[in-house]
XYZ file of C-alpha atoms in Angstrom:
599
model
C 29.061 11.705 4.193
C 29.997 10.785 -0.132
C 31.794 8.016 0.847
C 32.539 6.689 -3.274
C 30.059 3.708 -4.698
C 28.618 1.880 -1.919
C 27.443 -1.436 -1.924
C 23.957 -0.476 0.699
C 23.216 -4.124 0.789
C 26.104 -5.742 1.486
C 27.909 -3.014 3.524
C 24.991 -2.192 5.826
C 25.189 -4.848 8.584
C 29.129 -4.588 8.740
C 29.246 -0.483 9.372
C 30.780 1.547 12.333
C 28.438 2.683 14.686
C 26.271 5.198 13.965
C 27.036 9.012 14.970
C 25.199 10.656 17.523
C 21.990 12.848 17.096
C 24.079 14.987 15.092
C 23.218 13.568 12.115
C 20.059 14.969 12.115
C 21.138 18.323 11.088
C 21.098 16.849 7.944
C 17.657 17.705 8.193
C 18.045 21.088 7.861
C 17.517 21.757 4.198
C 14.231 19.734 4.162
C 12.727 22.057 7.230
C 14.361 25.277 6.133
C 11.436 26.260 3.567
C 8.769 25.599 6.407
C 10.561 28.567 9.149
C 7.046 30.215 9.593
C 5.408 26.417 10.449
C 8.370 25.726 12.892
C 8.399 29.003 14.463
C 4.572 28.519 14.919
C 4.699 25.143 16.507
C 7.869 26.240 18.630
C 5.424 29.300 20.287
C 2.553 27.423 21.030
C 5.174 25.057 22.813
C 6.427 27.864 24.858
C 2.537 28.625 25.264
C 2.147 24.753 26.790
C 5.272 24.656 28.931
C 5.046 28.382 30.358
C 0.967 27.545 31.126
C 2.335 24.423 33.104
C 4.630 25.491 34.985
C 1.929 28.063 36.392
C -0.316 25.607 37.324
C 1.738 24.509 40.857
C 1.538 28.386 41.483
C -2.431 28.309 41.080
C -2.341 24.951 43.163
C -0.454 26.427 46.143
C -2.476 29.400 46.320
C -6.035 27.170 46.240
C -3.999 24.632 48.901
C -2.685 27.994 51.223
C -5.949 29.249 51.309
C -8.227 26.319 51.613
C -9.259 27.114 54.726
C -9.578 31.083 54.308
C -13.207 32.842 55.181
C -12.926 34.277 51.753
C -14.949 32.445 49.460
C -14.819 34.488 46.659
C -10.700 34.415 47.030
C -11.166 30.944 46.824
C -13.389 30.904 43.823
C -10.866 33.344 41.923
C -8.228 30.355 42.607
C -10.774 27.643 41.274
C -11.615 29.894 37.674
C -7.497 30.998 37.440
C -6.958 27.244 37.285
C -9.407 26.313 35.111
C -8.501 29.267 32.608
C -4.931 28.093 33.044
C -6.231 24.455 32.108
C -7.993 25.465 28.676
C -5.269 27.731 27.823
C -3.139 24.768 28.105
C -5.832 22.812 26.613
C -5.572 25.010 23.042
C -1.733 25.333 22.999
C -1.280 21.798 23.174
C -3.812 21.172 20.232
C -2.348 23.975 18.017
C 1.023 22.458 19.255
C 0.553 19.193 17.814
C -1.284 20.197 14.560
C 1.533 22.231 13.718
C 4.792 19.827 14.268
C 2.025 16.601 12.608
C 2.098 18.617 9.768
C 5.599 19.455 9.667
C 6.442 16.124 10.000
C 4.419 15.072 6.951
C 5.594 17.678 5.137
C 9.142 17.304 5.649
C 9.184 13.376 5.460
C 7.290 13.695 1.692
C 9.595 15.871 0.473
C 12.628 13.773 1.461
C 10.981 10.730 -0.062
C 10.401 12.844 -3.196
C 13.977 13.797 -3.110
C 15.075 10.380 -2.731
C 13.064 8.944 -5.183
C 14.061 11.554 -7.408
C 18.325 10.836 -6.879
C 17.539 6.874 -6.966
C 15.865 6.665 -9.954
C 18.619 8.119 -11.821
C 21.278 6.530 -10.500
C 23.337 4.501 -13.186
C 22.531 0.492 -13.610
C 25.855 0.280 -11.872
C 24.180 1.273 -8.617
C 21.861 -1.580 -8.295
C 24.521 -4.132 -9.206
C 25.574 -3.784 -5.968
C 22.315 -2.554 -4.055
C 19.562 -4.228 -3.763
C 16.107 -2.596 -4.722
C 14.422 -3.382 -1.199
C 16.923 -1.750 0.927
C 16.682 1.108 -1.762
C 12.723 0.905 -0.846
C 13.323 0.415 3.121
C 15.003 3.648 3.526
C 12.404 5.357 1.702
C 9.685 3.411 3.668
C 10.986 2.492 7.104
C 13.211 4.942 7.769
C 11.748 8.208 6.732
C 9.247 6.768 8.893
C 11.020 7.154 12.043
C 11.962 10.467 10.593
C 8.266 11.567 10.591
C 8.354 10.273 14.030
C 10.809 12.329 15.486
C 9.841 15.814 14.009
C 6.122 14.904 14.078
C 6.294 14.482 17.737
C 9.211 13.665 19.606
C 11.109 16.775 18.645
C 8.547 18.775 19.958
C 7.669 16.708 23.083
C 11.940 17.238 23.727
C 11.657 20.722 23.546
C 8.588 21.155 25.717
C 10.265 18.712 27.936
C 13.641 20.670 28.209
C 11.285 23.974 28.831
C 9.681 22.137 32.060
C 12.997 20.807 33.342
C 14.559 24.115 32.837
C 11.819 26.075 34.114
C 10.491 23.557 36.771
C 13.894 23.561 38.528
C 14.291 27.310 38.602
C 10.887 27.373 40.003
C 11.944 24.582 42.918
C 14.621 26.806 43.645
C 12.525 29.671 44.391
C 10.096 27.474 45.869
C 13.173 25.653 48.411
C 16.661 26.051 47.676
C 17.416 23.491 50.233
C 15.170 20.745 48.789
C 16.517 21.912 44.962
C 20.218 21.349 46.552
C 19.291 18.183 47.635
C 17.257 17.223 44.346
C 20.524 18.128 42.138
C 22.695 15.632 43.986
C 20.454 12.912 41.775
C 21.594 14.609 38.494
C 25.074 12.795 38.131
C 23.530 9.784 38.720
C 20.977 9.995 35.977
C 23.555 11.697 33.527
C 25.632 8.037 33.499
C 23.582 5.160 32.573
C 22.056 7.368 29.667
C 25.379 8.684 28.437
C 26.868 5.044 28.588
C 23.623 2.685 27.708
C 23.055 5.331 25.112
C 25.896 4.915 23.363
C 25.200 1.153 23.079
C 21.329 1.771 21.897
C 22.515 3.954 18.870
C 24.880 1.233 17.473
C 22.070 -1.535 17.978
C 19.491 0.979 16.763
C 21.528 1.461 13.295
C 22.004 -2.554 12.938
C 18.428 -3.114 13.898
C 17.244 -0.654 10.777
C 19.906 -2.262 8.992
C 18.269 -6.140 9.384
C 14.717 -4.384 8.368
C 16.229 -3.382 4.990
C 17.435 -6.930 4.513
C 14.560 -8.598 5.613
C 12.762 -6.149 3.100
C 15.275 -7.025 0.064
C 15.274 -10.871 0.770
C 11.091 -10.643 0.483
C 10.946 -7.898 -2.438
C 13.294 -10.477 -4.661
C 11.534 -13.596 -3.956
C 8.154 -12.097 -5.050
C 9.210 -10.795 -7.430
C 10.309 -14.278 -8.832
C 7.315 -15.468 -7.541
C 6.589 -17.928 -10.167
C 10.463 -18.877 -10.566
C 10.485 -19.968 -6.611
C 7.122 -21.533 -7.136
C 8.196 -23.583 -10.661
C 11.475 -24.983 -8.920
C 9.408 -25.167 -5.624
C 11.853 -23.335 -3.713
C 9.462 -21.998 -1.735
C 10.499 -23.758 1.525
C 13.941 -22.845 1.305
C 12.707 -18.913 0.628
C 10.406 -18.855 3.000
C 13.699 -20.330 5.388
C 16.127 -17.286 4.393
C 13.302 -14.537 4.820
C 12.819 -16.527 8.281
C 16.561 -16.706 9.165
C 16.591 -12.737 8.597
C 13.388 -11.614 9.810
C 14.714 -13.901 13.212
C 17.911 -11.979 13.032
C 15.483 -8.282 12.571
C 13.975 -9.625 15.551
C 16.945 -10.150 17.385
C 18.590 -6.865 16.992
C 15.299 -5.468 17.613
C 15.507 -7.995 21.047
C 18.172 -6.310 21.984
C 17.959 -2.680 21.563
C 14.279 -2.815 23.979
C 16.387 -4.607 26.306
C 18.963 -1.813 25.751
C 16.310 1.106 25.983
C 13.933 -0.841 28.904
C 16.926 -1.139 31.260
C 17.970 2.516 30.285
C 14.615 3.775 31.227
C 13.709 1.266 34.377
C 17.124 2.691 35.868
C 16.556 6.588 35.044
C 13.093 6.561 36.206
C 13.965 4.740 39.695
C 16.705 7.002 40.235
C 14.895 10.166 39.452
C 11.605 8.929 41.548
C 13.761 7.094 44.154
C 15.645 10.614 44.596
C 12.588 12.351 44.500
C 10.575 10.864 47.213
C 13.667 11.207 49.533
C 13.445 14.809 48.648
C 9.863 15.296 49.812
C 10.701 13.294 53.448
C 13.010 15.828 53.996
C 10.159 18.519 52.995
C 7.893 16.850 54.918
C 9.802 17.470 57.733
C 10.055 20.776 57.338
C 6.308 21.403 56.965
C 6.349 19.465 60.777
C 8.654 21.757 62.038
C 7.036 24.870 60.018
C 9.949 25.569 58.289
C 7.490 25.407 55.186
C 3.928 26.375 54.132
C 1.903 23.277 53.060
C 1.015 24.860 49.873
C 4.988 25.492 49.122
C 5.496 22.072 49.629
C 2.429 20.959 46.824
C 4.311 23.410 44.781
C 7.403 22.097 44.902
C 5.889 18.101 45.025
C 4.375 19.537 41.653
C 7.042 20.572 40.308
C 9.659 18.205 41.262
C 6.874 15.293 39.378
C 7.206 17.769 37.052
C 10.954 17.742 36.295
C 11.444 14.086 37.246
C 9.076 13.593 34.322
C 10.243 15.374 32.016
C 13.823 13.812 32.956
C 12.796 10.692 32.197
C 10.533 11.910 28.711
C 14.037 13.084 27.732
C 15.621 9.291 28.297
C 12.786 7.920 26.362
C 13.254 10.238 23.272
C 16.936 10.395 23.219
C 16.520 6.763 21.815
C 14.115 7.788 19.346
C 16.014 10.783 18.387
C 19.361 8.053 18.205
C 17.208 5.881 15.984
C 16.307 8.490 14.089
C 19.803 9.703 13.670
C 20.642 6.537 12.570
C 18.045 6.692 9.994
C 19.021 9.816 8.758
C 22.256 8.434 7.980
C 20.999 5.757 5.872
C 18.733 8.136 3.912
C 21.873 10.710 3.358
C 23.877 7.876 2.273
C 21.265 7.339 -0.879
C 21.084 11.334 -1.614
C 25.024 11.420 -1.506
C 25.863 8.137 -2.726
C 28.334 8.724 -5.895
C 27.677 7.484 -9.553
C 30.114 6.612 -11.690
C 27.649 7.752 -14.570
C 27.250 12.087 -14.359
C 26.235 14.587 -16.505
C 28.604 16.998 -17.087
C 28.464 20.233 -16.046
C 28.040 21.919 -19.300
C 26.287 19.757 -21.022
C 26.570 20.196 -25.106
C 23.538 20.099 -27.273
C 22.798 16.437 -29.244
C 22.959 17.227 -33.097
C 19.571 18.346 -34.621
C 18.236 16.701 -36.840
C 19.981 13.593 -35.336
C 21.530 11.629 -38.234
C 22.289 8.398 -35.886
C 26.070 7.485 -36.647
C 27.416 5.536 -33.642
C 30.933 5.379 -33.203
C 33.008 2.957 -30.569
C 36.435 3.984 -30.747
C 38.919 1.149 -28.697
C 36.095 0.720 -26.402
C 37.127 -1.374 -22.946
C 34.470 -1.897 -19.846
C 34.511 -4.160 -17.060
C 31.578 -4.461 -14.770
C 31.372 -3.307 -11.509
C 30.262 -6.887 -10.445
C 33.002 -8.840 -12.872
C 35.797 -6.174 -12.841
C 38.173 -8.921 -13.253
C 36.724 -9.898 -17.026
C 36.345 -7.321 -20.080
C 32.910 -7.141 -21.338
C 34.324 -5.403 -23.923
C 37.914 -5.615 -24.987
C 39.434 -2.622 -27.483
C 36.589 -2.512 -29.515
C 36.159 -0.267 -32.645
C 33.052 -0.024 -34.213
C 31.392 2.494 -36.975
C 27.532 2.278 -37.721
C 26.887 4.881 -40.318
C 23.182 6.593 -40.485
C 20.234 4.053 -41.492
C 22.640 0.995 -41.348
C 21.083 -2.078 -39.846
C 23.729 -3.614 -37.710
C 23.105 -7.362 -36.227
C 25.843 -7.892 -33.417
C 25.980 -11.678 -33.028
C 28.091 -14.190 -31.044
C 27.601 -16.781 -27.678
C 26.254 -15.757 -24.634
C 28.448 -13.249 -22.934
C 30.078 -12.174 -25.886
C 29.315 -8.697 -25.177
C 26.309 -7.992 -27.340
C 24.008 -6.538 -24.498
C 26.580 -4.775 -23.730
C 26.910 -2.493 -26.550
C 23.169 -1.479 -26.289
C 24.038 -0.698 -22.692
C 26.852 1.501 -23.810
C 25.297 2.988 -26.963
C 22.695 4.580 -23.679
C 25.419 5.274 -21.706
C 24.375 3.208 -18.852
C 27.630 2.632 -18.079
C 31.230 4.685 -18.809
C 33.782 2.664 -20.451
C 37.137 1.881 -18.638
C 39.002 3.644 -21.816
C 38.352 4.780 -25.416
C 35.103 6.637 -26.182
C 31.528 5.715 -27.772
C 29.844 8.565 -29.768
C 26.495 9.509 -31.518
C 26.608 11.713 -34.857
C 30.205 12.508 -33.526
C 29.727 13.998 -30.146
C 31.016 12.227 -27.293
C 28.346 10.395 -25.114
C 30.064 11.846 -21.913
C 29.734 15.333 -23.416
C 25.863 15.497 -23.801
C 23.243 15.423 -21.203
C 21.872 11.772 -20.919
C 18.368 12.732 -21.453
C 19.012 14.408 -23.841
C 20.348 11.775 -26.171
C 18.497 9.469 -25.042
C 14.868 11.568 -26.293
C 16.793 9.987 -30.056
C 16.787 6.330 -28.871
C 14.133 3.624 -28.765
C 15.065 0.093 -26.960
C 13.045 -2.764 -27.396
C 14.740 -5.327 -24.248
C 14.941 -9.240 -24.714
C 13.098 -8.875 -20.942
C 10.448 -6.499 -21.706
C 8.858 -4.034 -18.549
C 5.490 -4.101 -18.275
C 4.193 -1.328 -15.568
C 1.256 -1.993 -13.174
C -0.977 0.105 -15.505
C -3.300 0.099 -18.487
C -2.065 -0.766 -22.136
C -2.386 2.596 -23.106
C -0.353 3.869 -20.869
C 2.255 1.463 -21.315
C 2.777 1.843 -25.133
C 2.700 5.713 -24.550
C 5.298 5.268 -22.010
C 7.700 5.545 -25.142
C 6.126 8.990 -25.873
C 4.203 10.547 -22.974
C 1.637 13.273 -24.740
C 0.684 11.022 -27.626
C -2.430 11.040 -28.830
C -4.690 7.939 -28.269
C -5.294 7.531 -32.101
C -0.948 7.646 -32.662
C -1.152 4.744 -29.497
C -3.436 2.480 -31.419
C -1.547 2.921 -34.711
C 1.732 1.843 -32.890
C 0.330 -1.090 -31.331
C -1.178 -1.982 -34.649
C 2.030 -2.061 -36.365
C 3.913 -3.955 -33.667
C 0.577 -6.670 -34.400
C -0.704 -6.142 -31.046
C -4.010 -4.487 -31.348
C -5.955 -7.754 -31.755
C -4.989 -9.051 -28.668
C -5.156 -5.362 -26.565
C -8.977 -5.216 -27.943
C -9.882 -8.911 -26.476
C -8.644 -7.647 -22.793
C -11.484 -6.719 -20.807
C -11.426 -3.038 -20.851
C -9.548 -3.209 -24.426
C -7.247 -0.420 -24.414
C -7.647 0.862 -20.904
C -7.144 -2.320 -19.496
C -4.750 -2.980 -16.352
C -2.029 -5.289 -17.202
C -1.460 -6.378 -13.574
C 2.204 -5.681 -11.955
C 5.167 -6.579 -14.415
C 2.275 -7.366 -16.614
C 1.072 -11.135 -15.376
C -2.136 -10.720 -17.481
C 0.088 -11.251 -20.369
C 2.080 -14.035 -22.117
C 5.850 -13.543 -23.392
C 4.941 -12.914 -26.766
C 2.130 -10.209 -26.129
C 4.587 -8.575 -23.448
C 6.733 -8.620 -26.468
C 4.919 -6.587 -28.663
C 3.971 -3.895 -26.329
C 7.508 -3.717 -25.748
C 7.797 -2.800 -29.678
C 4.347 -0.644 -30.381
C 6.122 1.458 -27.332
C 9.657 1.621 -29.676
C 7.784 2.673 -32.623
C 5.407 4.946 -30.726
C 8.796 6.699 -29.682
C 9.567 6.862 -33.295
C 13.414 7.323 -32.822
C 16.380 7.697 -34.768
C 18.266 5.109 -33.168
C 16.326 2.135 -32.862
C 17.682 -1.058 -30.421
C 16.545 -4.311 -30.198
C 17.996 -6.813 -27.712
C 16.233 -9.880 -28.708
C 13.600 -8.005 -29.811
C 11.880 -11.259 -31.160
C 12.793 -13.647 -28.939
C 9.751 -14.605 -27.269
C 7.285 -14.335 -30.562
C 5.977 -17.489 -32.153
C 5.929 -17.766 -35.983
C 3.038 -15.670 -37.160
C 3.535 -13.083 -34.613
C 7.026 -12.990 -35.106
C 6.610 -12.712 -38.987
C 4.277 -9.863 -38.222
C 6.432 -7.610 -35.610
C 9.632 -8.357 -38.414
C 7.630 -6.480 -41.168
C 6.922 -3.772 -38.587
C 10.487 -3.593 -37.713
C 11.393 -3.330 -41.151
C 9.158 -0.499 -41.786
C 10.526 1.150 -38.807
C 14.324 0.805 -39.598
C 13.882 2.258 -42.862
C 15.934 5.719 -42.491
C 16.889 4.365 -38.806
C 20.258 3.703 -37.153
C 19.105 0.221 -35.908
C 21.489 -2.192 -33.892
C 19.743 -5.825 -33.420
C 21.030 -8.237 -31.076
C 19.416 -11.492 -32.473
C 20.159 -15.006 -33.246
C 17.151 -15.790 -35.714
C 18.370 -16.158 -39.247
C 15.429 -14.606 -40.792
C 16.499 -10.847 -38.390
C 20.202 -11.109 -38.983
C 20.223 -12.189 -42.871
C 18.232 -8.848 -43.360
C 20.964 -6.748 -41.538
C 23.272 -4.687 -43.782
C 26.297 -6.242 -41.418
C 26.854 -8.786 -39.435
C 28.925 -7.625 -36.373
C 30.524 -11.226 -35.041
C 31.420 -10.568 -31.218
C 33.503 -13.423 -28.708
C 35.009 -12.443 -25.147
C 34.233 -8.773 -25.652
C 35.986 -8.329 -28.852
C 34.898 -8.072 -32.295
C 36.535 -11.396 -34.393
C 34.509 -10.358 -37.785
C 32.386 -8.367 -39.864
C 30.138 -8.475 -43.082
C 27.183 -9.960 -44.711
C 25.442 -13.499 -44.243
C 27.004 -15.088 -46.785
C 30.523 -13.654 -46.391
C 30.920 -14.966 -43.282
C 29.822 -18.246 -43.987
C 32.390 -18.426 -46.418
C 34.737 -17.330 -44.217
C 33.776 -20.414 -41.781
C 34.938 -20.038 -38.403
C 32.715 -18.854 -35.283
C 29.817 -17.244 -37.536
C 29.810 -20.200 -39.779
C 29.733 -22.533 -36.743
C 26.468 -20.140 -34.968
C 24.916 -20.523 -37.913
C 24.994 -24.025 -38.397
C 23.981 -24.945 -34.884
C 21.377 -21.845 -34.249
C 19.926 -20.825 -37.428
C 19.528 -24.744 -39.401
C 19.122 -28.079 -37.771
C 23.202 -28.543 -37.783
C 23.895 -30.139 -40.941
C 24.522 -27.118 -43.187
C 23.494 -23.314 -43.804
């Protein structure tokens, strides 16, 4: 179903229709390693169906023999019955511990395995996708998907046993009633084949709306204090309204769909049914027919008529399900334009940290109409500090971005200690570089745990030390719990400057060779900023660092000054150099690094 990049968000309420139930046999994988659990569940369902479709037997033997003289005949009847009853009694419980479990089962692994693909996709991916239809499939629709094989599978099967079975049984029972029974069949057969078709395309779009209903609320909150500072919040709450309303429409729709489906199934299968048993009734008059026979086959034909219309019922769920399975392969197939390759080779050891950009070009998936970067050829040699300066779009960030491989360039090549980015496993490379980001992440976790996100087994002692040279232990030690304390989601418990420097204890805890830092100091005030510099001076001794700042103080310690405008590089050298030189640098500095009158 790799259909290239796809944008989820914006192509998933403009799709064809979904396929049939099909489309769950791309379940397959996911409930191949539990055979033994299925093949359980699938005999105890046997177990169920075969014990009920005894039952009319036992019936029409207590109902033939009501009025017999033998009362211990009788009471055989009565105890087969009730045997038959907890029999059925224990299947059905084993039954449906066995297919809840699968279900759970099945439906955490595929979240794991989406989860897994998702998370490293390329940033190129969620320029296009938003992250709460990413999060709806793995929510909402793997729901439905625990659904279906936690019950409705099963309750189809056992359903398809009892229609099969029940109607061979009516047949020995009366062929003439059966006959008469099967004239109903085509009549059933159409509205579900036609109405059905309809309920899978509104049962796609309705899943569709849910995901966008779930994207419009997981952005807004998570600019909660953006929509609340421009108090926006009447015009948000208005577009999650005008999409929930749509949600609720589609939703509107396919019940209608599905209600009418069902009203018109069940009165032709009853309606057809009850003419059925007048004509049996007759024949009981006329003693063409036992009365117990008839029970039987009364039994039986509630029996199949059920089941008939069970089957209507989940044939919806199953096409809902179907639709949701298509949405979840979508994510697991989706392609990236950023892969490993297939034989990965080895990042130099030790690491030395030259980065090389040879006639680099990149568009963005979002912009491809404007270079980010245009032909640009750039050498950082080991332990060089490199400032990249330049206005706002220049294509600073970008180089960071590329220097990870986040994104493949359109042409030329970017390499590290002269292998080819594209050559060597992304994780692998990446274990060499630390990033400090002008936006720092904060996780919903404890301080600790956040600095040693840049190096997972470090020792607490080798925590405190980083955070200490990025000048944020004072401030980690006044939080409540000190070091173990929870920094709230995106880290609210914190201002800019302290989110800062835990950005920075967790670069030095990583203790790279390639050191990055996009604004690293952006959001400091004097004194703290004074301290994190000397920190990141002691740390780019002997590193590869590229800074991305426009603070005098950061870029007059660089070795070079890398002057970027519209994606290409227009100049090169030290502070004063380029002052001399005048032009753009000369210009930046005089309006960002003095008060405008002079350098």
């Amino acid at each position: 179903m790799a259909r290239g990049p796809v944008t989820l968000d914006s192509a998933a309420l403009d799709r064809d229709p979904s396929r049939q139930v099909g489309a769950l046999r791309e379940l397959w994988p996911y409930l191949r390693p539990y055979r033994g659990m299925m093949a359980g569940a699938f005999a105890a369902l046997v177990l169920t169906a075969t014990v009920s479709l005894v039952l009319p037997l036992a019936v029409r033997r207590v109902v033939d023999n009501f009025n017999s003289e033998s009362l211990y005949l009788l009471d055989q009847y009565f105890a087969a019955a009730l045997g038959i009853a907890a029999l059925l009694a224990v299947g059905t419980g084993l039954r449906y511990a066995l297919v809840t479990r699968l279900g759970e089962r099945v439906v955490a692994d595929i979240r794991k395995s989406i989860f897994g693909r998702v998370i490293g996709l390329s940033p190129a991916f969620y320029e296009t996708t938003m992250t709460g239809e990413v999060l709806s499939r793995i929510t909402t629709d793997t729901t439905l998907i625990q659904s279906v094989i936690g019950s409705s599978v099963s309750v189809a099967l056992r359903n398809v046993l009892i229609l099969v079975g029940g109607m061979v049984l009516m047949l020995v029972t009366s062929a003439k009633l059966t006959g008469l029974a099967l004239l109903i069949v085509p009549l059933v057969v159409v509205p579900i084949l036609t109405l059905g078709r309809r309920l899978r395309h509104l049962s796609r779009a309705n899943q569709d709306w849910i995901a966008a209903s779930s994207g419009n609320a997981s952005e807004a909150l998570l600019s909660v204090q953006t929509v609340q500072a421009f108090t926006h919040e009447a015009l948000s709450r208005a577009a999650f309204d005008r999409v929930t309303e749509e949600s609720y429409r589609s939703a509107l729709s396919r019940i209608t769909t599905r209600a009418l489906m069902t009203a018109i199934v069940i009165f032709l299968v009853f309606g057809g049914v009850v003419g059925v048993l007048w004509i049996g009734a007759q024949d009981v008059r006329a003693g063409q027919m036992s009365s117990g026979a008839l029970v039987q086959f009364v039994i039986y034909a509630v029996m199949v008529s059920g089941a008939v219309a069970a089957l209507s019922e989940i044939w919806g769920e199953l096409q809902r399900a179907a639709g949701a399975t298509e949405r979840l392969v979508e994510l697991l197939t989706v392609t990236d334009t950023v892969l490993d390759p297939a034989r990965p080779i080895d990042p130099p050891l030790p690491m030395r940290g030259e980065i090389t950009f040879d006639n680099v070009s990149f568009f963005y998936p979002s912009r491809p109409g404007v270079a980010a970067l245009d032909h640009v050829s750039l050498s950082i040699r080991p332990g060089e500090t490199v400032a990249l300066v330049g206005p706002s779009g220049a294509g600073k960030s970008t180089i960071i971005q590329m220097i990870q491989r986040f994104y493949d360039p359109a042409s030329g090549q970017v390499r590290l200690d002269g292998v080819g980015l594209k050559d060597m496993a992304r994780a692998a490379f990446r274990r060499s570089v630390a990033l400090v980001p002008q936006d720092p992440v904060i996780f919903a976790a404890t301080a600790r745990e956040n600095i040693r996100f840049g190096w997972p087994e470090a020792p607490d002692d080798e925590v405190e030390e980083a955070a200490r040279a990025a000048a944020a232990d004072a401030f980690i030690r006044n939080l409540p719990e000190g070091y173990d304390s929870p920094l709230g989601e995106r880290g609210v418990m914190l201002s800019g400057g302290q989110k800062q420097r835990i950005a920075i204890a967790r670069a030095i805890l990583r203790d790279a060779p390639v050191l990055l830092l996009d604004e690293a100091t952006s959001a400091l005030d004097a004194e703290s900023e004074r301290l994190v510099q000397d920190a990141i001076d002691l740390l780019a001794e002997g590193r590869t660092t590229v800074i991305v700042a426009h603070r005098l103080a950061t870029v007059k310690k660089a070795d070079r000054i890398i002057v970027m405008d519209e994606g290409r590089i227009v100049a090169e050298g030290s502070h004063d150099e380029l002052v001399a030189e005048g032009g753009l640098y000369a210009r930046l500095a005089r309006l960002q690094f003095t008060d405008g009158s002079g350098v």
